[in-house]
mmCIF file of C-alpha atoms in Angstrom:
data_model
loop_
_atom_site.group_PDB
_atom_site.id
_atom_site.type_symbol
_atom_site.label_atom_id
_atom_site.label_comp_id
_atom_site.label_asym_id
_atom_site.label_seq_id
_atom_site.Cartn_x
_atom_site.Cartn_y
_atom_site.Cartn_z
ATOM 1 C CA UNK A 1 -20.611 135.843 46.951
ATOM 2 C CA UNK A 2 -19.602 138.892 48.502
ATOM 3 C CA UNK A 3 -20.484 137.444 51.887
ATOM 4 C CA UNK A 4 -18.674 134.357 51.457
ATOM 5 C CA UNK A 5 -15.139 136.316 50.037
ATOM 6 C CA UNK A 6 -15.870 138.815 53.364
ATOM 7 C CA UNK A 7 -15.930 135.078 55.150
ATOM 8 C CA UNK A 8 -12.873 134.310 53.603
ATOM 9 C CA UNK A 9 -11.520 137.542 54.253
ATOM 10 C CA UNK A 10 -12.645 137.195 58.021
ATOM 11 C CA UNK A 11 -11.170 133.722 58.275
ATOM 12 C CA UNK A 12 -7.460 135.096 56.667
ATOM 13 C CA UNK A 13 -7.191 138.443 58.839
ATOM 14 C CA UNK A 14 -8.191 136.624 62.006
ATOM 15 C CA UNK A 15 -5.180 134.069 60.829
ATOM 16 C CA UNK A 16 -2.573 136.706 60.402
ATOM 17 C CA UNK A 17 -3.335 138.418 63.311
ATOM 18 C CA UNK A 18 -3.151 135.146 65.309
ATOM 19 C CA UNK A 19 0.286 135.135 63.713
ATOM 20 C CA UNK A 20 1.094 138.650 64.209
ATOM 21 C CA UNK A 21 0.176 138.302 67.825
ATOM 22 C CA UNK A 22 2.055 135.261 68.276
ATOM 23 C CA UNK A 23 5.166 137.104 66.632
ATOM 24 C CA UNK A 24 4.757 139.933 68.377
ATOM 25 C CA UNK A 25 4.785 138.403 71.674
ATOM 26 C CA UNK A 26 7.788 136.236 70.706
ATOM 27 C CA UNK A 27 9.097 139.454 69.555
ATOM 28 C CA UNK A 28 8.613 140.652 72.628
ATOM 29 C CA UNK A 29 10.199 137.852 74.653
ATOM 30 C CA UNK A 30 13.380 138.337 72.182
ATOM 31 C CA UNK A 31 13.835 142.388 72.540
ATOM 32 C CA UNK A 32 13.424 141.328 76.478
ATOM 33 C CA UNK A 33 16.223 138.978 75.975
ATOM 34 C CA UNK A 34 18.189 141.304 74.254
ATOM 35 C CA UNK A 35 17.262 143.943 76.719
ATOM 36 C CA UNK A 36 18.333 141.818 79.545
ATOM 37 C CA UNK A 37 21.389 140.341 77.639
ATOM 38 C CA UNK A 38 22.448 144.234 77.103
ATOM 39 C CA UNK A 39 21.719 145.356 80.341
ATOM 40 C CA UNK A 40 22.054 142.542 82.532
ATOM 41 C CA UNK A 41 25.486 141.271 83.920
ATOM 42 C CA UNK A 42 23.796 137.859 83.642
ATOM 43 C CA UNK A 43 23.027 138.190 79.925
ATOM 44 C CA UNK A 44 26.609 138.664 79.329
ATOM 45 C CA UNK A 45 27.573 136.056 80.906
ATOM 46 C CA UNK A 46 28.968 133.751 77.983
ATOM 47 C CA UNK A 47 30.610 136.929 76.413
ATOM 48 C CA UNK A 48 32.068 137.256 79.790
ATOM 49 C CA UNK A 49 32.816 133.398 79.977
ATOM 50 C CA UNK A 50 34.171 133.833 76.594
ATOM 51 C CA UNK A 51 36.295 136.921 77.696
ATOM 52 C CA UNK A 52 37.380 134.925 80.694
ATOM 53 C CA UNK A 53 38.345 131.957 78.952
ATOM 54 C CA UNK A 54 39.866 134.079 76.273
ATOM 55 C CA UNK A 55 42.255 135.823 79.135
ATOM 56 C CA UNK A 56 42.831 132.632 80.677
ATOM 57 C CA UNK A 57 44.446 130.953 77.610
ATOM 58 C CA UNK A 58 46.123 134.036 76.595
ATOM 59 C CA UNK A 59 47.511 133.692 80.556
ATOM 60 C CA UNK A 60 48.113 130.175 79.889
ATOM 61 C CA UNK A 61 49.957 131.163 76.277
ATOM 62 C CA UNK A 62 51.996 133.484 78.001
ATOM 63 C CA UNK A 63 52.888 130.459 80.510
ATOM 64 C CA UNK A 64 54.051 128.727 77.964
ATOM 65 C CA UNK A 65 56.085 130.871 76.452
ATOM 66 C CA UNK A 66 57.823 131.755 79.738
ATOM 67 C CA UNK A 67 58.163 127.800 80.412
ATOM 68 C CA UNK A 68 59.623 127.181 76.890
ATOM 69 C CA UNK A 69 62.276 130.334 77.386
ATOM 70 C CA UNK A 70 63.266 128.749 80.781
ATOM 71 C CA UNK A 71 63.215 125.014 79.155
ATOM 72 C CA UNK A 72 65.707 126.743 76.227
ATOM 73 C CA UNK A 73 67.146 128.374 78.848
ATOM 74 C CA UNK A 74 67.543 125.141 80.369
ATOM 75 C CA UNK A 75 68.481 123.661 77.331
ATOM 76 C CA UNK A 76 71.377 125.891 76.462
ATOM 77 C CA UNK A 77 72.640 125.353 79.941
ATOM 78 C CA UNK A 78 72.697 121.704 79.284
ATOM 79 C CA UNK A 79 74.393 122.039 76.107
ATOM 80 C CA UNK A 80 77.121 124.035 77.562
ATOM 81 C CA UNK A 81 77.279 121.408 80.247
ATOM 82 C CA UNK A 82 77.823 118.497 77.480
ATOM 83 C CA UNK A 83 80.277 120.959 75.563
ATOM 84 C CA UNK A 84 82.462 121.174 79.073
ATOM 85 C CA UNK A 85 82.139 117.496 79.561
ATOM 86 C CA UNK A 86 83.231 116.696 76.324
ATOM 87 C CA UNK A 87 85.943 119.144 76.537
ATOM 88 C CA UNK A 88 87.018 117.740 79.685
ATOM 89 C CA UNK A 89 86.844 114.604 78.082
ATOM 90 C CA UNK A 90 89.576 115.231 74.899
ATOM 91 C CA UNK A 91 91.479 116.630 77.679
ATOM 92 C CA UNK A 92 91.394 113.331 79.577
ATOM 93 C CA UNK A 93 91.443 111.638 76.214
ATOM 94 C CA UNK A 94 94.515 113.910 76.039
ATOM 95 C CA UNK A 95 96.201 113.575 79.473
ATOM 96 C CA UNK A 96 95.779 109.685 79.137
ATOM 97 C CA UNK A 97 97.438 109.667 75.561
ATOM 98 C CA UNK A 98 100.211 111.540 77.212
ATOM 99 C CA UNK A 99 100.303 109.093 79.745
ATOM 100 C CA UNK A 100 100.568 106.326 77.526
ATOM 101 C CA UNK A 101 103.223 108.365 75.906
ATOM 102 C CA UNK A 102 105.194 108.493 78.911
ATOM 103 C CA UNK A 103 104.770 104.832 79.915
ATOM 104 C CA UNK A 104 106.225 104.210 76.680
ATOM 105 C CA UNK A 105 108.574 106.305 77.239
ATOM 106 C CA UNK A 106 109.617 104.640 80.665
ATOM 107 C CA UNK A 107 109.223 101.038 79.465
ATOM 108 C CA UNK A 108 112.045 102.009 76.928
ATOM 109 C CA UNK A 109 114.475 103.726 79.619
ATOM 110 C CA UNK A 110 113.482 100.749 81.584
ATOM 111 C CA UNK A 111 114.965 98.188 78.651
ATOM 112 C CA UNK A 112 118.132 100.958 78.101
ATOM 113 C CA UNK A 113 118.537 100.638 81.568
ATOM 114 C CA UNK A 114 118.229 96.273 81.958
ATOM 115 C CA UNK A 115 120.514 96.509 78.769
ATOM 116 C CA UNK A 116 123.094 98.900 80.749
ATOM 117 C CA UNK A 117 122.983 96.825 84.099
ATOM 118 C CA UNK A 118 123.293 93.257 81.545
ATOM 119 C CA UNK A 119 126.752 95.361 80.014
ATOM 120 C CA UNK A 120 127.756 96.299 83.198
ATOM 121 C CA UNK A 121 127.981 92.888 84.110
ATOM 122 C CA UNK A 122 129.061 91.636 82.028
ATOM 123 C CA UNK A 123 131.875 94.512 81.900
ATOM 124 C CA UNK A 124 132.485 93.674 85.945
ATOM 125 C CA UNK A 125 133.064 89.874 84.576
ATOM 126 C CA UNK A 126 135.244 90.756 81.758
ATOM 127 C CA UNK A 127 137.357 93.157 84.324
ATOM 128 C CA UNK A 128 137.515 90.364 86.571
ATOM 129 C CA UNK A 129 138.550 88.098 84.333
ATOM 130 C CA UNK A 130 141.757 90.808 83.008
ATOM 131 C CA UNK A 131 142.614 91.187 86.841
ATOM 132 C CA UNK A 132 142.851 87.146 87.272
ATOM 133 C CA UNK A 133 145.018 87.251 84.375
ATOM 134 C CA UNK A 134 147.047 90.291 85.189
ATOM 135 C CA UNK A 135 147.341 88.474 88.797
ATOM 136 C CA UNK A 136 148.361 85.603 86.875
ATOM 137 C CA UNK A 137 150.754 87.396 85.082
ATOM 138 C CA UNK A 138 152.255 89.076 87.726
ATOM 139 C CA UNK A 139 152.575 86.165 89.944
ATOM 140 C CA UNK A 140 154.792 84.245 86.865
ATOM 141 C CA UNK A 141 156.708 87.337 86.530
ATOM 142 C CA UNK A 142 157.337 87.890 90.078
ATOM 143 C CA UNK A 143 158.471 84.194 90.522
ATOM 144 C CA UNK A 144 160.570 84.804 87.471
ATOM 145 C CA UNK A 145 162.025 87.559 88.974
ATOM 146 C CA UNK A 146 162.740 85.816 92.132
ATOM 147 C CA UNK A 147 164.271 83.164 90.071
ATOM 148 C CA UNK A 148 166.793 85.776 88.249
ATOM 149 C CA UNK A 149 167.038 87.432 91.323
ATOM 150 C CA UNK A 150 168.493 83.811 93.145
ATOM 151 C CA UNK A 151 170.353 82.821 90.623
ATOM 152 C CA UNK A 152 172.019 86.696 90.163
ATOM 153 C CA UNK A 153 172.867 86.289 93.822
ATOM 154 C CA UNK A 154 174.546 82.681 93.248
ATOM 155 C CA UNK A 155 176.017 84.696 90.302
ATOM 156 C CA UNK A 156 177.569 87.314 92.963
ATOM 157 C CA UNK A 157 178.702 84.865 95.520
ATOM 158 C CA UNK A 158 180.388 83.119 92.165
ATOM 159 C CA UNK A 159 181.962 85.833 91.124
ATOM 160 C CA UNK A 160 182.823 88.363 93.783
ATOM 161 C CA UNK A 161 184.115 91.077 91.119
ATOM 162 C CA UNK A 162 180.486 91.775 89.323
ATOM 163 C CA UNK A 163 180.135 94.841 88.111
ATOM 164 C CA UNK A 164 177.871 97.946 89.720
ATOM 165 C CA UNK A 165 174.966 97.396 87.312
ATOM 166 C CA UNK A 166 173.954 93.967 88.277
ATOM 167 C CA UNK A 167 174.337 94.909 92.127
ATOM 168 C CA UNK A 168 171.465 93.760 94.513
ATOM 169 C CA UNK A 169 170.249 97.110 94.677
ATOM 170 C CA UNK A 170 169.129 97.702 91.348
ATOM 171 C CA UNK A 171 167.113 94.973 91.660
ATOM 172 C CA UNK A 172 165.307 95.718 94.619
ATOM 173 C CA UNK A 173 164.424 99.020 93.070
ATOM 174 C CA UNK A 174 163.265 97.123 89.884
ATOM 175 C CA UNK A 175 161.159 95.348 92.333
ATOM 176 C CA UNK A 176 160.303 98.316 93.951
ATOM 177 C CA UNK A 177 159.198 99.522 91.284
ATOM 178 C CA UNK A 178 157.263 96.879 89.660
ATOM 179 C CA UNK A 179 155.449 96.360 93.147
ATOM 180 C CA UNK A 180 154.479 100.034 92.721
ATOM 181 C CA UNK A 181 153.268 99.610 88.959
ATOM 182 C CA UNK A 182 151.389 96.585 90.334
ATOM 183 C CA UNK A 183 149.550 98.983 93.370
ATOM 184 C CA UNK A 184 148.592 101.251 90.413
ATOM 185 C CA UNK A 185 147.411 98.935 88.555
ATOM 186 C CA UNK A 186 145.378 97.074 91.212
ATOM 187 C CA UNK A 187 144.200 101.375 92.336
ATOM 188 C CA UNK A 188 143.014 101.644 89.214
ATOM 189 C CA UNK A 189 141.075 98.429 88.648
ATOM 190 C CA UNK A 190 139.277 99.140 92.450
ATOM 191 C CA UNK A 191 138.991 102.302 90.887
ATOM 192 C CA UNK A 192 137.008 101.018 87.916
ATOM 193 C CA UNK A 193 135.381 98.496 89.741
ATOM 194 C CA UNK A 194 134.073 101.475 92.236
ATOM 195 C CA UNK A 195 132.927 103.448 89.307
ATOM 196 C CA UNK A 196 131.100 100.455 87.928
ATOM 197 C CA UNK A 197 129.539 99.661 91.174
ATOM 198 C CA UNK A 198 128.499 103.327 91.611
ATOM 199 C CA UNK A 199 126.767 102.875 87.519
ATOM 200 C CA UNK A 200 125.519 99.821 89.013
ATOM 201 C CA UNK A 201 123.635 101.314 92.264
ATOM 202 C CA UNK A 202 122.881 104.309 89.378
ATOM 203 C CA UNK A 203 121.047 102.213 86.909
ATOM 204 C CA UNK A 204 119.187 100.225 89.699
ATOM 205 C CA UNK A 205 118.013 103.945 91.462
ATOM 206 C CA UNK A 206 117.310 104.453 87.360
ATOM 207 C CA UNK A 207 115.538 100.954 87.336
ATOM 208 C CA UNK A 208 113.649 101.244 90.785
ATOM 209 C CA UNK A 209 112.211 104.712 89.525
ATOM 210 C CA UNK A 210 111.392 103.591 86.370
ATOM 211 C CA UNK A 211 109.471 101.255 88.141
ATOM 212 C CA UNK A 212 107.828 103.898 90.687
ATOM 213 C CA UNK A 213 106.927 106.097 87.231
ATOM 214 C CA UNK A 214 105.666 102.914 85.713
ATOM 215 C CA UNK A 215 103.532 102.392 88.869
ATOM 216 C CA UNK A 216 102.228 105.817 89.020
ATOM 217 C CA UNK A 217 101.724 106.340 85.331
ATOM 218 C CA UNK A 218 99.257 103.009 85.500
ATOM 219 C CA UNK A 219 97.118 104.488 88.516
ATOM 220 C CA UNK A 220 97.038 107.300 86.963
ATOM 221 C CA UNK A 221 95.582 106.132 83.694
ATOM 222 C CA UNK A 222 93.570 103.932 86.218
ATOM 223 C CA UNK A 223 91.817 107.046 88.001
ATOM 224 C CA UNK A 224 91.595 108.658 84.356
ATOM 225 C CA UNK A 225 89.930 105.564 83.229
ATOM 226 C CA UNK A 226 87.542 105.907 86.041
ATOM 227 C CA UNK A 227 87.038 109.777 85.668
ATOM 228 C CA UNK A 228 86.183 109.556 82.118
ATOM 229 C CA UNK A 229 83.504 106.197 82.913
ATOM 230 C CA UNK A 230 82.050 108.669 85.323
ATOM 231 C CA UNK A 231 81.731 111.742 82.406
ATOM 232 C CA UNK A 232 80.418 109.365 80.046
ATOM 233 C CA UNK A 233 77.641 108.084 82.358
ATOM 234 C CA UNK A 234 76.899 111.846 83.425
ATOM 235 C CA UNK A 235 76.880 113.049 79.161
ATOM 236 C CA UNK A 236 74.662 109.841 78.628
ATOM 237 C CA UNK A 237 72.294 111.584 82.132
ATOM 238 C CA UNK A 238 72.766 114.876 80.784
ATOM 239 C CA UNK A 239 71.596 113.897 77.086
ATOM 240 C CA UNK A 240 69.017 112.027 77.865
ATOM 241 C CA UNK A 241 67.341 114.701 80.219
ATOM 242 C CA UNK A 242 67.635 117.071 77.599
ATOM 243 C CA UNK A 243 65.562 114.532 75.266
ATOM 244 C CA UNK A 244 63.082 113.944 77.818
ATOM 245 C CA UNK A 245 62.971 118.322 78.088
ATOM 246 C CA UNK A 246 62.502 118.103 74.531
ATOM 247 C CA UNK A 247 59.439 115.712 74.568
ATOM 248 C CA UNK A 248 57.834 117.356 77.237
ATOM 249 C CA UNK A 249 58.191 120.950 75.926
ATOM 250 C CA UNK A 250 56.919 119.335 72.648
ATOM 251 C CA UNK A 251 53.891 117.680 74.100
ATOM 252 C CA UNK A 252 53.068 120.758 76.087
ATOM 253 C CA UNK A 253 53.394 122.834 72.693
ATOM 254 C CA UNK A 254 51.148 120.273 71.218
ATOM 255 C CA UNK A 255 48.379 120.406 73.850
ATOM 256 C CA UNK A 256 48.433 124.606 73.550
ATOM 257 C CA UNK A 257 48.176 124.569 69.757
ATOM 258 C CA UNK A 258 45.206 121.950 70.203
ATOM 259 C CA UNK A 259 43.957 124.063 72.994
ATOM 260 C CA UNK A 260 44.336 127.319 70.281
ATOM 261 C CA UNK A 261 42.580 125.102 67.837
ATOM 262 C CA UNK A 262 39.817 124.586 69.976
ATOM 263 C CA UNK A 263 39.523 127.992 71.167
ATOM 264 C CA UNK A 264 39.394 129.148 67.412
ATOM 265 C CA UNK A 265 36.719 126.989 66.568
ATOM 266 C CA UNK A 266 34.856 127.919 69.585
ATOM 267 C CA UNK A 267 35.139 131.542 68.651
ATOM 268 C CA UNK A 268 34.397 130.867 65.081
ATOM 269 C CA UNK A 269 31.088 128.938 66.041
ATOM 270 C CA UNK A 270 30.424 131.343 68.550
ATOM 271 C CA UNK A 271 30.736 133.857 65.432
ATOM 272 C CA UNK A 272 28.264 131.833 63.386
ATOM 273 C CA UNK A 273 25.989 131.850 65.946
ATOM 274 C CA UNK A 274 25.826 135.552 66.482
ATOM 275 C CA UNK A 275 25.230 136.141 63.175
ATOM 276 C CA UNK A 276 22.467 133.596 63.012
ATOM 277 C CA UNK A 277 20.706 135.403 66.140
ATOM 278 C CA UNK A 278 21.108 138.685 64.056
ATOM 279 C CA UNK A 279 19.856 137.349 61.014
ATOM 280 C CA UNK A 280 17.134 135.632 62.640
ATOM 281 C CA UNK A 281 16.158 139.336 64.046
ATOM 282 C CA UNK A 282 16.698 140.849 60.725
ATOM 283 C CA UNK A 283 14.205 138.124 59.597
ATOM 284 C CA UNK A 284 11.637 138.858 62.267
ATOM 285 C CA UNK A 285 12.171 142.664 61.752
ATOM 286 C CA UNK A 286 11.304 142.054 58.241
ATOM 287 C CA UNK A 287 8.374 139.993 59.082
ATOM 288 C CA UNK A 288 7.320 142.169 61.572
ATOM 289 C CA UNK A 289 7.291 145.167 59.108
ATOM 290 C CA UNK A 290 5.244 143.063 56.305
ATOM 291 C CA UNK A 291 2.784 141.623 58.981
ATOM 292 C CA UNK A 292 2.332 145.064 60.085
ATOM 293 C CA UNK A 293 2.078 146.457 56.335
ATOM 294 C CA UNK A 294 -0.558 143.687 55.624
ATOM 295 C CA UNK A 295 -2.477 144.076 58.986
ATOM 296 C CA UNK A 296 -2.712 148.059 58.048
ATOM 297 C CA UNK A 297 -3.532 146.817 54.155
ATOM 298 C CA UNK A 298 -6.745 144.890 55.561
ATOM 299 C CA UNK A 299 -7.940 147.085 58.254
ATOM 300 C CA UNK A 300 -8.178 149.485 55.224
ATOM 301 C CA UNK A 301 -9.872 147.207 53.616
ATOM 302 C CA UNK A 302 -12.254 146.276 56.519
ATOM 303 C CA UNK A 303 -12.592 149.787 56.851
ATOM 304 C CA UNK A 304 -13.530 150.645 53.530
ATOM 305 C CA UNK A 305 -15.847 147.557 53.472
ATOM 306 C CA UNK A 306 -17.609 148.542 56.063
ATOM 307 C CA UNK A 307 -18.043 152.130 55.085
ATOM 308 C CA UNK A 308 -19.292 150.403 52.480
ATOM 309 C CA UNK A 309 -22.020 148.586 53.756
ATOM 310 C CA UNK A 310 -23.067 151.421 55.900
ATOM 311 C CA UNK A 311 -23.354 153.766 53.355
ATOM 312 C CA UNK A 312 -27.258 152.261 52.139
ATOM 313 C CA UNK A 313 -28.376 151.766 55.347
ATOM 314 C CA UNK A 314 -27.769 155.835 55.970
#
């Protein structure tokens, strides 16, 4: 019996220390590992990837932090861009409202100034038409008066005794001066037909520069027309590169925060498997230690066994 547990005994220690020699050499090949992963350059080369990496991203971070301060940068710029453009645009909107004003404005001194020209016309006609009749007029009383004036000198060959006050000469200065009255008369109608004329020629310099204004005020609402097609198509440019800014610097910012993500679940892996190598150690340690404790518990036990057996033979 006692040979048979010894056989057992045999057949267990010669099993552990199969084990503790084969964990013991891995042992071995780990502390080497670690050795060489402390010491070595080599060994520390996915720390050193990891470093690398690290400091490239955090390069790349700082990147894109610079490129999204120059694309605000940028983006400001553009928006005070758009604020000048539509500035300059209520001032067109402005300038051509005051344009419109001042066709308006011109249109209605244009009328006030057909309506003048239509009275003076129609004044010139109406003056006319007095001179005909004070022509008229002065013709029948200038044949009257040559009428009286024959039959007062029948009169004064009839009767040779007239008096002084129906004498030839009085009537020749009543003539006289009725021939003068008429010369003002017709002086003063050239007169007022020269002033008319001269309202005329007036109202059509009026009318022609009317016109001109008119002219002016329609290519210039023309070129503002064109000037404010041209700063809508450059706002509608301008906004839609600031859109396309937007979507880029929001893609990129996308991308980095994946890229973050990534990193931090590299470095959180990488975390989880550095403790698992320690752990595993710790585990081996421990194994190492009760393997050890064991081997020492049976060579005192081989020990004392065979002291034992030698003991009778002595």
């Amino acid at each position: 019996e006692e040979s048979l547990q010894m056989w057992d005994l045999n057949k267990r220690l010669e099993a552990y220390l199969a084990r503790v020699k084969f964990l013991e050499e891995e042992n071995e090949v780990l502390r080497a590992e670690i050795q060489s992963a402390k010491s070595s350059p080599a060994g520390d080369s996915w720390r050193v990837r990891y470093e690398e990496e690290l400091r490239a991203l955090r390069d790349a971070l700082d990147g894109a932090f610079r490129e999204k301060c120059t694309a605000e940068l940028a983006r400001d710029n553009l928006y005070e861009e758009v604020e000048q453009v539509r500035s300059k645009c209520q001032k067109e909107q402005a300038a051509r409202e005051e344009a419109k004003k001042q066709l308006n404005l011109s249109k209605k001194e244009l009328e006030e100034e057909r309506r003048a020209q239509i009275w003076l016309k129609e004044r010139a006609v109406q003056l006319e038409k007095e001179v005909e009749a004070l022509l008229e007029v002065h013709e029948e009383e200038k044949a009257g008066l040559d009428q009286e004036i024959s039959s007062f000198s029948q009169s004064l060959e009839t009767f040779r005794g007239a008096p002084v006050a129906f004498q030839p000469v009085e009537v020749e200065d009543y003539s006289k001066r009725l021939s003068e009255i008429w010369k003002g008369a017709v002086e003063t109608y050239k007169t007022e037909v020269s002033q008319l004329e001269g309202s005329l020629c007036q109202a059509k310099e009026n009318l022609w520069k009317a016109v001109e204004d008119n002219q002016q005020s329609q290519l210039q609402l023309q070129h503002l027309e064109k000037d404010l097609a041209g700063l809508k198509v450059r706002k509608e440019m301008l906004e839609e590169n600031l859109a396309r800014q937007w979507q880029e610097q929001r893609g990129e910012a996308e991308k980095f925060q994946l890229a973050m993500e990534a990193l931090e679940q590299e470095k959180q892996r990488l975390r989880g498997q550095i403790a698992q190598v320690l752990e595993d150690r710790q585990q081996l340690m421990h194994l190492k230690m009760s393997l050890s404790l064991e081997v020492a518990t049976y060579r005192t036990l081989l020990e004392a066994e065979s002291t034992r057996l030698q003991m009778p033979a002595g």
